[in-house]
Amino acid sequence: MAGRTDFLKEKKGGPDQGRMMVRGGNHVHGTIVVPGDKSISHRSVILGGIAEGTTRIEGFLQSDDCLNTLKAFQSLGVSVNRPEGSVLLLESPGFRGLKEPQDVLDFGNSGTAVRLMCGVLAGSSFFSVLTGDQSLRTRPMARVTDPLKRMGAHIDGPEMGKRLPLAIRGVGLSGINHFNSHKSAQVKSAILLAGLNATGPTIVEEPVATRDHTERMIPVFGGSIRRDGQTSTVQPSRLKGCNIRVPGDFSSAAFFIVLGLLTPGSNLRLEGVGLNPTRTALITVLNAMGARSIQVTPSTPDSVEGEPYGTLDIGFSELTGIDVPLEWIPNMIDEIPILAVAAAFARGTTRIRGAAELRVKESDRLRGISEALSAVGIRVKEFPDGLAIEGQGPKPRISGAVVQSLNDHRIAMSMAVLGTRLPAEEQIAILGTDYISTSFPGFTKLFSQVVS
Ligand code: S3P
């Protein structure tokens, strides 16, 4: 099949590589389209990779994380082509036709990719070894490997499979009933994906609804899943290739939402942004902090393959600190670094608790954001499960600094937004910015397009 494959290039840079300088005293205006949703892009390749026939994915996010998922499926015998722009064509023999990979599958920095792929590979008919970069090799895997072992999976690795690298010998799996105590969409999705190829039903119950992209996408591929409140039951299913359109990533839009809110006189439009309600709690929190200038216009028709999307118009607004309700945390787990930046410009203290999961993300995000905000002059108290940020109002007494992103894309982009609000003669240097490309390739270009 004709098509380009040159986009499957190796990642450049590495730990502590890349530096971004941002000067204060800017104007913000313009219209942008943020790149495709990372969570939905991973799932489109995973479900397309195990579905028989052709899957056409439009708007696929070509970030390092998603390209690692794509490369893994190439190693399993799925052919990948890009006939035009952000369109991908996958041609798969179906789950039972996948072949044993000849080398280790390296998922780089991506927790979503490796955890979801554990669910897929556990029920395969072959052997595979999964690893990742320095950060991913320290992240907890037992939350996925333990329930998969209860389904019958053969998984081994350091401390019996608590961390990468993991060796998986594919076997026939049986459905289980799992309570998602980590409130993790990755765990839920890994088990539901395993359930597609298990015998009998597989049930996942959640204490709070986490992002539900897997549940929304399985039926698009012809799979059988029933949702009843916060319980999802998947039946063994043979998937068929289909067409998927990926909306813009709300988590990427979040940096621009806060940029617009914090900048006096701003006028920013974000088009084609995914508005899945399990992802948009940041808007709820910002509104509760007094934001009066986030206008959400859902598109018509209101969803692409089950995923709602629309346009966001953002202007300046003054904010007041709040205690963020615990139940909102899972639906804004990736937006807490940028919420912390917004909180620095609010009047009064913002308390974020119930977010201990942030300590085991791409970095220890509670420490990272606390140190970065402290470096510019914002007082932050760190708790085991959260932060209290002493906001100084719209014109804080902050100054330029050199800050570490801890090689964490979301800390790097959050601090870039903060940099724009420094006094005009000040600037911030953010270190380790190469990792921005794990989720948001082209961030710097879009950022300089709207900041002047
Ligand atoms: C994701 C789930 C979240 C999120 C991550 C993407 C997903 O992780 O932080 O960026 O696509 O399922 P957890 O499931 O660990 O909360």
PDB file of C-alpha atoms in Angstrom, residues 115-405:
ATOM      1  CA  ARG A 115      -0.714  -0.387  30.629  1.00  0.00           C
ATOM      2  CA  LEU A 116      -3.346  -0.752  27.922  1.00  0.00           C
ATOM      3  CA  MET A 117      -1.025  -3.010  25.921  1.00  0.00           C
ATOM      4  CA  CYS A 118      -0.590  -5.302  28.949  1.00  0.00           C
ATOM      5  CA  GLY A 119      -4.348  -5.900  28.685  1.00  0.00           C
ATOM      6  CA  VAL A 120      -4.084  -6.691  24.983  1.00  0.00           C
ATOM      7  CA  LEU A 121      -0.976  -8.884  25.133  1.00  0.00           C
ATOM      8  CA  ALA A 122      -2.046 -10.912  28.193  1.00  0.00           C
ATOM      9  CA  GLY A 123      -4.646 -12.724  26.051  1.00  0.00           C
ATOM     10  CA  SER A 124      -2.438 -13.137  22.945  1.00  0.00           C
ATOM     11  CA  SER A 125      -1.023 -16.432  21.696  1.00  0.00           C
ATOM     12  CA  PHE A 126       2.647 -15.388  22.040  1.00  0.00           C
ATOM     13  CA  PHE A 127       5.455 -14.025  24.196  1.00  0.00           C
ATOM     14  CA  SER A 128       6.282 -10.331  24.499  1.00  0.00           C
ATOM     15  CA  VAL A 129       8.515  -8.085  26.601  1.00  0.00           C
ATOM     16  CA  LEU A 130       7.453  -4.529  27.401  1.00  0.00           C
ATOM     17  CA  THR A 131       9.649  -1.694  28.633  1.00  0.00           C
ATOM     18  CA  GLY A 132       9.919   2.085  28.667  1.00  0.00           C
ATOM     19  CA  ASP A 133      12.183   5.003  29.444  1.00  0.00           C
ATOM     20  CA  GLN A 134      13.788   5.810  32.790  1.00  0.00           C
ATOM     21  CA  SER A 135      10.614   7.497  34.119  1.00  0.00           C
ATOM     22  CA  LEU A 136       8.208   4.765  32.950  1.00  0.00           C
ATOM     23  CA  ARG A 137      10.402   2.024  34.464  1.00  0.00           C
ATOM     24  CA  THR A 138       9.839   3.544  37.936  1.00  0.00           C
ATOM     25  CA  ARG A 139       6.033   3.765  37.608  1.00  0.00           C
ATOM     26  CA  PRO A 140       3.694   1.247  39.317  1.00  0.00           C
ATOM     27  CA  MET A 141       2.449  -1.610  37.155  1.00  0.00           C
ATOM     28  CA  ALA A 142       0.909  -3.951  39.788  1.00  0.00           C
ATOM     29  CA  ARG A 143      -2.388  -2.047  39.510  1.00  0.00           C
ATOM     30  CA  VAL A 144      -2.657  -3.598  36.022  1.00  0.00           C
ATOM     31  CA  THR A 145      -0.655  -6.825  36.327  1.00  0.00           C
ATOM     32  CA  ASP A 146      -2.452  -8.003  39.527  1.00  0.00           C
ATOM     33  CA  PRO A 147      -5.989  -7.982  38.064  1.00  0.00           C
ATOM     34  CA  LEU A 148      -4.704  -9.402  34.775  1.00  0.00           C
ATOM     35  CA  LYS A 149      -3.097 -12.256  36.734  1.00  0.00           C
ATOM     36  CA  ARG A 150      -6.506 -12.859  38.350  1.00  0.00           C
ATOM     37  CA  MET A 151      -7.807 -13.298  34.795  1.00  0.00           C
ATOM     38  CA  GLY A 152      -5.124 -15.996  34.335  1.00  0.00           C
ATOM     39  CA  ALA A 153      -2.354 -13.913  32.720  1.00  0.00           C
ATOM     40  CA  HIS A 154       1.282 -15.048  32.883  1.00  0.00           C
ATOM     41  CA  ILE A 155       3.241 -11.886  33.636  1.00  0.00           C
ATOM     42  CA  ASP A 156       6.646 -11.565  35.247  1.00  0.00           C
ATOM     43  CA  GLY A 157       9.083  -8.769  35.936  1.00  0.00           C
ATOM     44  CA  PRO A 158      10.857  -6.968  38.811  1.00  0.00           C
ATOM     45  CA  GLU A 159       9.081  -7.726  42.141  1.00  0.00           C
ATOM     46  CA  MET A 160       6.764 -10.212  40.359  1.00  0.00           C
ATOM     47  CA  GLY A 161       5.580  -7.668  37.816  1.00  0.00           C
ATOM     48  CA  LYS A 162       5.313  -4.498  39.886  1.00  0.00           C
ATOM     49  CA  ARG A 163       7.478  -2.533  37.450  1.00  0.00           C
ATOM     50  CA  LEU A 164       8.833  -2.640  33.904  1.00  0.00           C
ATOM     51  CA  PRO A 165      10.263  -4.490  32.096  1.00  0.00           C
ATOM     52  CA  LEU A 166       7.446  -7.004  31.967  1.00  0.00           C
ATOM     53  CA  ALA A 167       7.520 -10.389  30.250  1.00  0.00           C
ATOM     54  CA  ILE A 168       4.092 -11.599  29.142  1.00  0.00           C
ATOM     55  CA  ARG A 169       3.363 -15.128  27.931  1.00  0.00           C
ATOM     56  CA  GLY A 170      -0.058 -14.870  26.273  1.00  0.00           C
ATOM     57  CA  VAL A 171      -2.701 -17.353  27.496  1.00  0.00           C
ATOM     58  CA  GLY A 172      -6.464 -17.811  27.442  1.00  0.00           C
ATOM     59  CA  LEU A 173      -8.036 -15.436  29.999  1.00  0.00           C
ATOM     60  CA  SER A 174     -11.238 -15.637  32.027  1.00  0.00           C
ATOM     61  CA  GLY A 175     -13.463 -12.648  32.837  1.00  0.00           C
ATOM     62  CA  ILE A 176     -13.318 -11.123  36.348  1.00  0.00           C
ATOM     63  CA  ASN A 177     -15.148  -8.536  38.414  1.00  0.00           C
ATOM     64  CA  HIS A 178     -12.746  -5.698  39.289  1.00  0.00           C
ATOM     65  CA  PHE A 179     -13.204  -2.657  41.534  1.00  0.00           C
ATOM     66  CA  ASN A 180     -11.140   0.246  40.150  1.00  0.00           C
ATOM     67  CA  SER A 181      -9.877   1.538  43.513  1.00  0.00           C
ATOM     68  CA  HIS A 182      -7.052   3.561  41.890  1.00  0.00           C
ATOM     69  CA  LYS A 183      -9.704   5.592  40.023  1.00  0.00           C
ATOM     70  CA  SER A 184      -7.554   4.973  36.956  1.00  0.00           C
ATOM     71  CA  ALA A 185      -8.857   4.926  33.393  1.00  0.00           C
ATOM     72  CA  GLN A 186      -5.687   3.101  32.346  1.00  0.00           C
ATOM     73  CA  VAL A 187      -6.413   0.229  34.735  1.00  0.00           C
ATOM     74  CA  LYS A 188     -10.081   0.096  33.724  1.00  0.00           C
ATOM     75  CA  SER A 189      -9.161   0.121  30.032  1.00  0.00           C
ATOM     76  CA  ALA A 190      -6.466  -2.567  30.356  1.00  0.00           C
ATOM     77  CA  ILE A 191      -8.988  -4.930  31.971  1.00  0.00           C
ATOM     78  CA  LEU A 192     -11.775  -4.149  29.500  1.00  0.00           C
ATOM     79  CA  LEU A 193      -9.360  -4.724  26.586  1.00  0.00           C
ATOM     80  CA  ALA A 194      -8.311  -8.059  28.107  1.00  0.00           C
ATOM     81  CA  GLY A 195     -12.017  -8.867  28.562  1.00  0.00           C
ATOM     82  CA  LEU A 196     -12.605  -8.554  24.811  1.00  0.00           C
ATOM     83  CA  ASN A 197     -10.568 -11.753  24.402  1.00  0.00           C
ATOM     84  CA  ALA A 198     -11.451 -13.580  27.639  1.00  0.00           C
ATOM     85  CA  THR A 199     -14.101 -16.192  28.227  1.00  0.00           C
ATOM     86  CA  GLY A 200     -17.256 -14.888  29.914  1.00  0.00           C
ATOM     87  CA  PRO A 201     -18.079 -11.314  30.889  1.00  0.00           C
ATOM     88  CA  THR A 202     -15.528  -8.939  32.444  1.00  0.00           C
ATOM     89  CA  ILE A 203     -16.894  -6.304  34.813  1.00  0.00           C
ATOM     90  CA  VAL A 204     -15.191  -3.115  36.040  1.00  0.00           C
ATOM     91  CA  GLU A 205     -16.835  -1.033  38.760  1.00  0.00           C
ATOM     92  CA  GLU A 206     -15.659   2.478  39.582  1.00  0.00           C
ATOM     93  CA  PRO A 207     -16.003   4.602  42.715  1.00  0.00           C
ATOM     94  CA  VAL A 208     -15.946   7.720  40.456  1.00  0.00           C
ATOM     95  CA  ALA A 209     -16.385   7.745  36.689  1.00  0.00           C
ATOM     96  CA  THR A 210     -12.943   8.074  35.077  1.00  0.00           C
ATOM     97  CA  ARG A 211     -12.416   8.967  31.398  1.00  0.00           C
ATOM     98  CA  ASP A 212     -14.618   6.655  29.369  1.00  0.00           C
ATOM     99  CA  HIS A 213     -13.055   6.720  25.889  1.00  0.00           C
ATOM    100  CA  THR A 214     -12.558   2.932  25.838  1.00  0.00           C
ATOM    101  CA  GLU A 215     -16.215   2.293  26.633  1.00  0.00           C
ATOM    102  CA  ARG A 216     -17.307   4.786  23.964  1.00  0.00           C
ATOM    103  CA  MET A 217     -15.007   3.335  21.283  1.00  0.00           C
ATOM    104  CA  ILE A 218     -15.517  -0.431  21.733  1.00  0.00           C
ATOM    105  CA  PRO A 219     -19.032  -0.377  20.189  1.00  0.00           C
ATOM    106  CA  VAL A 220     -17.759   1.685  17.224  1.00  0.00           C
ATOM    107  CA  PHE A 221     -15.556  -1.344  16.378  1.00  0.00           C
ATOM    108  CA  GLY A 222     -18.556  -3.674  16.821  1.00  0.00           C
ATOM    109  CA  GLY A 223     -17.578  -4.874  20.327  1.00  0.00           C
ATOM    110  CA  SER A 224     -20.141  -5.623  23.017  1.00  0.00           C
ATOM    111  CA  ILE A 225     -20.070  -3.480  26.157  1.00  0.00           C
ATOM    112  CA  ARG A 226     -22.858  -2.506  28.540  1.00  0.00           C
ATOM    113  CA  ARG A 227     -22.687   0.473  30.876  1.00  0.00           C
ATOM    114  CA  ASP A 228     -24.815   0.713  33.960  1.00  0.00           C
ATOM    115  CA  GLY A 229     -23.984   3.742  36.100  1.00  0.00           C
ATOM    116  CA  GLN A 230     -20.305   3.385  36.992  1.00  0.00           C
ATOM    117  CA  THR A 231     -20.132  -0.292  36.052  1.00  0.00           C
ATOM    118  CA  SER A 232     -19.013  -1.506  32.624  1.00  0.00           C
ATOM    119  CA  THR A 233     -19.406  -5.096  31.420  1.00  0.00           C
ATOM    120  CA  VAL A 234     -17.558  -6.218  28.318  1.00  0.00           C
ATOM    121  CA  GLN A 235     -18.288  -9.482  26.485  1.00  0.00           C
ATOM    122  CA  PRO A 236     -15.778 -11.419  24.378  1.00  0.00           C
ATOM    123  CA  SER A 237     -15.978  -9.743  20.955  1.00  0.00           C
ATOM    124  CA  ARG A 238     -14.411  -9.930  17.499  1.00  0.00           C
ATOM    125  CA  LEU A 239     -13.778  -6.372  16.351  1.00  0.00           C
ATOM    126  CA  LYS A 240     -14.056  -5.073  12.781  1.00  0.00           C
ATOM    127  CA  GLY A 241     -12.037  -2.170  11.336  1.00  0.00           C
ATOM    128  CA  CYS A 242     -13.893   1.152  11.051  1.00  0.00           C
ATOM    129  CA  ASN A 243     -13.465   4.928  10.685  1.00  0.00           C
ATOM    130  CA  ILE A 244     -12.495   7.029  13.720  1.00  0.00           C
ATOM    131  CA  ARG A 245     -12.148  10.797  13.971  1.00  0.00           C
ATOM    132  CA  VAL A 246     -10.103  12.080  16.903  1.00  0.00           C
ATOM    133  CA  PRO A 247     -11.177  15.438  18.408  1.00  0.00           C
ATOM    134  CA  GLY A 248      -8.657  17.972  19.769  1.00  0.00           C
ATOM    135  CA  ASP A 249      -7.157  17.149  23.159  1.00  0.00           C
ATOM    136  CA  PHE A 250      -8.899  18.953  26.035  1.00  0.00           C
ATOM    137  CA  SER A 251      -5.757  18.450  28.149  1.00  0.00           C
ATOM    138  CA  SER A 252      -3.722  20.355  25.543  1.00  0.00           C
ATOM    139  CA  ALA A 253      -6.430  23.023  25.224  1.00  0.00           C
ATOM    140  CA  ALA A 254      -6.217  23.459  29.024  1.00  0.00           C
ATOM    141  CA  PHE A 255      -2.897  25.365  28.756  1.00  0.00           C
ATOM    142  CA  PHE A 256      -4.493  27.853  26.374  1.00  0.00           C
ATOM    143  CA  ILE A 257      -7.685  28.132  28.458  1.00  0.00           C
ATOM    144  CA  VAL A 258      -5.615  29.276  31.454  1.00  0.00           C
ATOM    145  CA  LEU A 259      -3.353  31.447  29.254  1.00  0.00           C
ATOM    146  CA  GLY A 260      -6.435  33.320  27.999  1.00  0.00           C
ATOM    147  CA  LEU A 261      -8.016  33.590  31.451  1.00  0.00           C
ATOM    148  CA  LEU A 262      -4.900  35.073  33.064  1.00  0.00           C
ATOM    149  CA  THR A 263      -4.076  37.636  30.359  1.00  0.00           C
ATOM    150  CA  PRO A 264      -5.884  41.013  30.541  1.00  0.00           C
ATOM    151  CA  GLY A 265      -7.472  41.872  27.177  1.00  0.00           C
ATOM    152  CA  SER A 266      -7.055  38.354  25.766  1.00  0.00           C
ATOM    153  CA  ASN A 267      -9.273  36.970  23.047  1.00  0.00           C
ATOM    154  CA  LEU A 268      -8.638  33.319  22.228  1.00  0.00           C
ATOM    155  CA  ARG A 269     -10.678  30.782  20.274  1.00  0.00           C
ATOM    156  CA  LEU A 270      -9.938  27.028  20.440  1.00  0.00           C
ATOM    157  CA  GLU A 271     -11.694  24.975  17.772  1.00  0.00           C
ATOM    158  CA  GLY A 272     -12.550  21.266  17.575  1.00  0.00           C
ATOM    159  CA  VAL A 273     -11.766  20.519  21.244  1.00  0.00           C
ATOM    160  CA  GLY A 274     -12.962  17.230  22.774  1.00  0.00           C
ATOM    161  CA  LEU A 275     -15.606  17.954  25.438  1.00  0.00           C
ATOM    162  CA  ASN A 276     -16.111  14.513  26.960  1.00  0.00           C
ATOM    163  CA  PRO A 277     -17.574  15.290  30.424  1.00  0.00           C
ATOM    164  CA  THR A 278     -15.150  12.836  32.077  1.00  0.00           C
ATOM    165  CA  ARG A 279     -12.344  15.169  30.966  1.00  0.00           C
ATOM    166  CA  THR A 280     -13.582  18.726  31.430  1.00  0.00           C
ATOM    167  CA  ALA A 281     -13.720  19.234  35.222  1.00  0.00           C
ATOM    168  CA  LEU A 282     -11.080  21.978  34.839  1.00  0.00           C
ATOM    169  CA  ILE A 283     -13.796  24.230  33.386  1.00  0.00           C
ATOM    170  CA  THR A 284     -16.078  23.429  36.339  1.00  0.00           C
ATOM    171  CA  VAL A 285     -13.293  24.324  38.779  1.00  0.00           C
ATOM    172  CA  LEU A 286     -12.314  27.538  36.979  1.00  0.00           C
ATOM    173  CA  ASN A 287     -15.976  28.594  36.880  1.00  0.00           C
ATOM    174  CA  ALA A 288     -16.218  27.875  40.618  1.00  0.00           C
ATOM    175  CA  MET A 289     -13.140  30.126  41.039  1.00  0.00           C
ATOM    176  CA  GLY A 290     -15.111  32.939  39.415  1.00  0.00           C
ATOM    177  CA  ALA A 291     -14.126  32.627  35.739  1.00  0.00           C
ATOM    178  CA  ARG A 292     -16.780  34.489  33.747  1.00  0.00           C
ATOM    179  CA  SER A 293     -15.157  34.259  30.358  1.00  0.00           C
ATOM    180  CA  ILE A 294     -15.047  30.623  29.225  1.00  0.00           C
ATOM    181  CA  GLN A 295     -17.690  30.154  26.585  1.00  0.00           C
ATOM    182  CA  VAL A 296     -18.326  26.586  25.442  1.00  0.00           C
ATOM    183  CA  THR A 297     -20.150  26.038  22.128  1.00  0.00           C
ATOM    184  CA  PRO A 298     -20.811  22.352  21.419  1.00  0.00           C
ATOM    185  CA  SER A 299     -20.579  21.432  17.724  1.00  0.00           C
ATOM    186  CA  THR A 300     -23.464  20.061  15.677  1.00  0.00           C
ATOM    187  CA  PRO A 301     -23.665  17.133  15.182  1.00  0.00           C
ATOM    188  CA  ASP A 302     -22.589  16.988  18.799  1.00  0.00           C
ATOM    189  CA  SER A 303     -20.133  14.100  18.607  1.00  0.00           C
ATOM    190  CA  VAL A 304     -17.670  12.225  16.398  1.00  0.00           C
ATOM    191  CA  GLU A 305     -18.044   8.480  16.968  1.00  0.00           C
ATOM    192  CA  GLY A 306     -19.474   9.013  20.428  1.00  0.00           C
ATOM    193  CA  GLU A 307     -17.034  11.752  21.553  1.00  0.00           C
ATOM    194  CA  PRO A 308     -18.499  15.265  22.074  1.00  0.00           C
ATOM    195  CA  TYR A 309     -16.471  18.260  20.869  1.00  0.00           C
ATOM    196  CA  GLY A 310     -16.871  21.985  20.260  1.00  0.00           C
ATOM    197  CA  THR A 311     -15.369  25.477  20.351  1.00  0.00           C
ATOM    198  CA  LEU A 312     -14.058  27.338  23.384  1.00  0.00           C
ATOM    199  CA  ASP A 313     -13.864  31.152  23.509  1.00  0.00           C
ATOM    200  CA  ILE A 314     -11.689  32.511  26.289  1.00  0.00           C
ATOM    201  CA  GLY A 315     -11.175  36.009  27.689  1.00  0.00           C
ATOM    202  CA  PHE A 316      -9.591  37.466  30.822  1.00  0.00           C
ATOM    203  CA  SER A 317     -11.214  36.848  34.190  1.00  0.00           C
ATOM    204  CA  GLU A 318     -10.280  37.483  37.807  1.00  0.00           C
ATOM    205  CA  LEU A 319     -10.204  34.342  39.952  1.00  0.00           C
ATOM    206  CA  THR A 320     -10.680  33.511  43.632  1.00  0.00           C
ATOM    207  CA  GLY A 321      -9.054  30.558  45.412  1.00  0.00           C
ATOM    208  CA  ILE A 322     -11.267  27.598  46.410  1.00  0.00           C
ATOM    209  CA  ASP A 323     -11.054  24.187  48.045  1.00  0.00           C
ATOM    210  CA  VAL A 324     -11.343  21.901  45.004  1.00  0.00           C
ATOM    211  CA  PRO A 325     -13.996  19.222  45.709  1.00  0.00           C
ATOM    212  CA  LEU A 326     -12.384  15.764  45.890  1.00  0.00           C
ATOM    213  CA  GLU A 327     -14.842  14.199  43.462  1.00  0.00           C
ATOM    214  CA  TRP A 328     -13.693  16.508  40.639  1.00  0.00           C
ATOM    215  CA  ILE A 329     -10.052  15.358  40.784  1.00  0.00           C
ATOM    216  CA  PRO A 330     -10.245  12.198  38.585  1.00  0.00           C
ATOM    217  CA  ASN A 331     -11.840  14.206  35.760  1.00  0.00           C
ATOM    218  CA  MET A 332      -9.044  16.777  35.777  1.00  0.00           C
ATOM    219  CA  ILE A 333      -6.105  14.643  36.856  1.00  0.00           C
ATOM    220  CA  ASP A 334      -3.858  15.833  33.994  1.00  0.00           C
ATOM    221  CA  GLU A 335      -4.887  19.485  34.391  1.00  0.00           C
ATOM    222  CA  ILE A 336      -3.712  19.965  37.983  1.00  0.00           C
ATOM    223  CA  PRO A 337      -0.315  21.480  37.035  1.00  0.00           C
ATOM    224  CA  ILE A 338      -2.016  24.167  34.933  1.00  0.00           C
ATOM    225  CA  LEU A 339      -4.759  24.645  37.559  1.00  0.00           C
ATOM    226  CA  ALA A 340      -1.966  25.330  40.063  1.00  0.00           C
ATOM    227  CA  VAL A 341      -0.702  28.097  37.768  1.00  0.00           C
ATOM    228  CA  ALA A 342      -4.225  29.584  37.564  1.00  0.00           C
ATOM    229  CA  ALA A 343      -4.426  29.360  41.374  1.00  0.00           C
ATOM    230  CA  ALA A 344      -1.230  31.434  41.713  1.00  0.00           C
ATOM    231  CA  PHE A 345      -3.114  34.332  40.037  1.00  0.00           C
ATOM    232  CA  ALA A 346      -6.310  33.901  42.091  1.00  0.00           C
ATOM    233  CA  ARG A 347      -7.096  35.913  45.221  1.00  0.00           C
ATOM    234  CA  GLY A 348      -6.660  33.666  48.269  1.00  0.00           C
ATOM    235  CA  THR A 349      -5.643  30.062  48.751  1.00  0.00           C
ATOM    236  CA  THR A 350      -6.587  27.158  46.476  1.00  0.00           C
ATOM    237  CA  ARG A 351      -6.428  23.726  48.102  1.00  0.00           C
ATOM    238  CA  ILE A 352      -6.125  20.610  45.953  1.00  0.00           C
ATOM    239  CA  ARG A 353      -6.323  17.316  47.882  1.00  0.00           C
ATOM    240  CA  GLY A 354      -7.050  13.683  46.945  1.00  0.00           C
ATOM    241  CA  ALA A 355      -4.468  13.864  44.159  1.00  0.00           C
ATOM    242  CA  ALA A 356      -1.779  11.457  45.449  1.00  0.00           C
ATOM    243  CA  GLU A 357      -1.804   9.825  41.983  1.00  0.00           C
ATOM    244  CA  LEU A 358       0.144  12.851  40.768  1.00  0.00           C
ATOM    245  CA  ARG A 359       3.193  11.513  42.601  1.00  0.00           C
ATOM    246  CA  VAL A 360       3.378   8.562  40.175  1.00  0.00           C
ATOM    247  CA  LYS A 361       2.793  10.322  36.867  1.00  0.00           C
ATOM    248  CA  GLU A 362       5.549  11.127  34.336  1.00  0.00           C
ATOM    249  CA  SER A 363       7.216  12.841  37.320  1.00  0.00           C
ATOM    250  CA  ASP A 364       6.226  13.520  40.916  1.00  0.00           C
ATOM    251  CA  ARG A 365       3.987  16.347  39.755  1.00  0.00           C
ATOM    252  CA  LEU A 366       3.131  17.632  43.235  1.00  0.00           C
ATOM    253  CA  ARG A 367       6.808  18.175  43.973  1.00  0.00           C
ATOM    254  CA  GLY A 368       7.562  19.474  40.474  1.00  0.00           C
ATOM    255  CA  ILE A 369       4.832  22.102  40.392  1.00  0.00           C
ATOM    256  CA  SER A 370       5.447  23.121  43.991  1.00  0.00           C
ATOM    257  CA  GLU A 371       9.185  23.698  43.335  1.00  0.00           C
ATOM    258  CA  ALA A 372       8.565  25.493  40.044  1.00  0.00           C
ATOM    259  CA  LEU A 373       5.965  27.876  41.517  1.00  0.00           C
ATOM    260  CA  SER A 374       8.142  28.509  44.588  1.00  0.00           C
ATOM    261  CA  ALA A 375      11.066  29.404  42.285  1.00  0.00           C
ATOM    262  CA  VAL A 376       9.129  32.351  40.819  1.00  0.00           C
ATOM    263  CA  GLY A 377       7.871  33.559  44.222  1.00  0.00           C
ATOM    264  CA  ILE A 378       4.521  31.821  44.835  1.00  0.00           C
ATOM    265  CA  ARG A 379       4.058  30.232  48.274  1.00  0.00           C
ATOM    266  CA  VAL A 380       2.980  26.591  48.013  1.00  0.00           C
ATOM    267  CA  LYS A 381       2.425  24.034  50.785  1.00  0.00           C
ATOM    268  CA  GLU A 382       2.854  20.428  49.731  1.00  0.00           C
ATOM    269  CA  PHE A 383       0.734  17.608  51.220  1.00  0.00           C
ATOM    270  CA  PRO A 384       1.180  13.883  50.554  1.00  0.00           C
ATOM    271  CA  ASP A 385      -1.919  14.078  48.329  1.00  0.00           C
ATOM    272  CA  GLY A 386      -2.043  17.664  47.169  1.00  0.00           C
ATOM    273  CA  LEU A 387      -1.079  21.314  47.283  1.00  0.00           C
ATOM    274  CA  ALA A 388      -2.232  24.565  48.873  1.00  0.00           C
ATOM    275  CA  ILE A 389      -1.325  27.482  46.616  1.00  0.00           C
ATOM    276  CA  GLU A 390      -1.355  30.992  48.065  1.00  0.00           C
ATOM    277  CA  GLY A 391      -2.669  33.037  45.178  1.00  0.00           C
ATOM    278  CA  GLN A 392      -1.587  36.663  44.921  1.00  0.00           C
ATOM    279  CA  GLY A 393      -4.319  37.907  42.561  1.00  0.00           C
ATOM    280  CA  PRO A 394      -4.007  38.992  38.905  1.00  0.00           C
ATOM    281  CA  LYS A 395      -0.759  40.989  39.459  1.00  0.00           C
ATOM    282  CA  PRO A 396       1.432  38.787  41.688  1.00  0.00           C
ATOM    283  CA  ARG A 397       4.920  39.795  42.838  1.00  0.00           C
ATOM    284  CA  ILE A 398       6.745  37.133  40.855  1.00  0.00           C
ATOM    285  CA  SER A 399      10.103  37.179  39.151  1.00  0.00           C
ATOM    286  CA  GLY A 400      12.025  35.246  36.496  1.00  0.00           C
ATOM    287  CA  ALA A 401      13.778  31.990  37.401  1.00  0.00           C
ATOM    288  CA  VAL A 402      15.297  28.835  35.992  1.00  0.00           C
ATOM    289  CA  VAL A 403      12.815  25.997  36.576  1.00  0.00           C
ATOM    290  CA  GLN A 404      13.074  22.233  36.122  1.00  0.00           C
ATOM    291  CA  SER A 405      10.243  20.490  34.304  1.00  0.00           C
TER     292      SER A 405
END
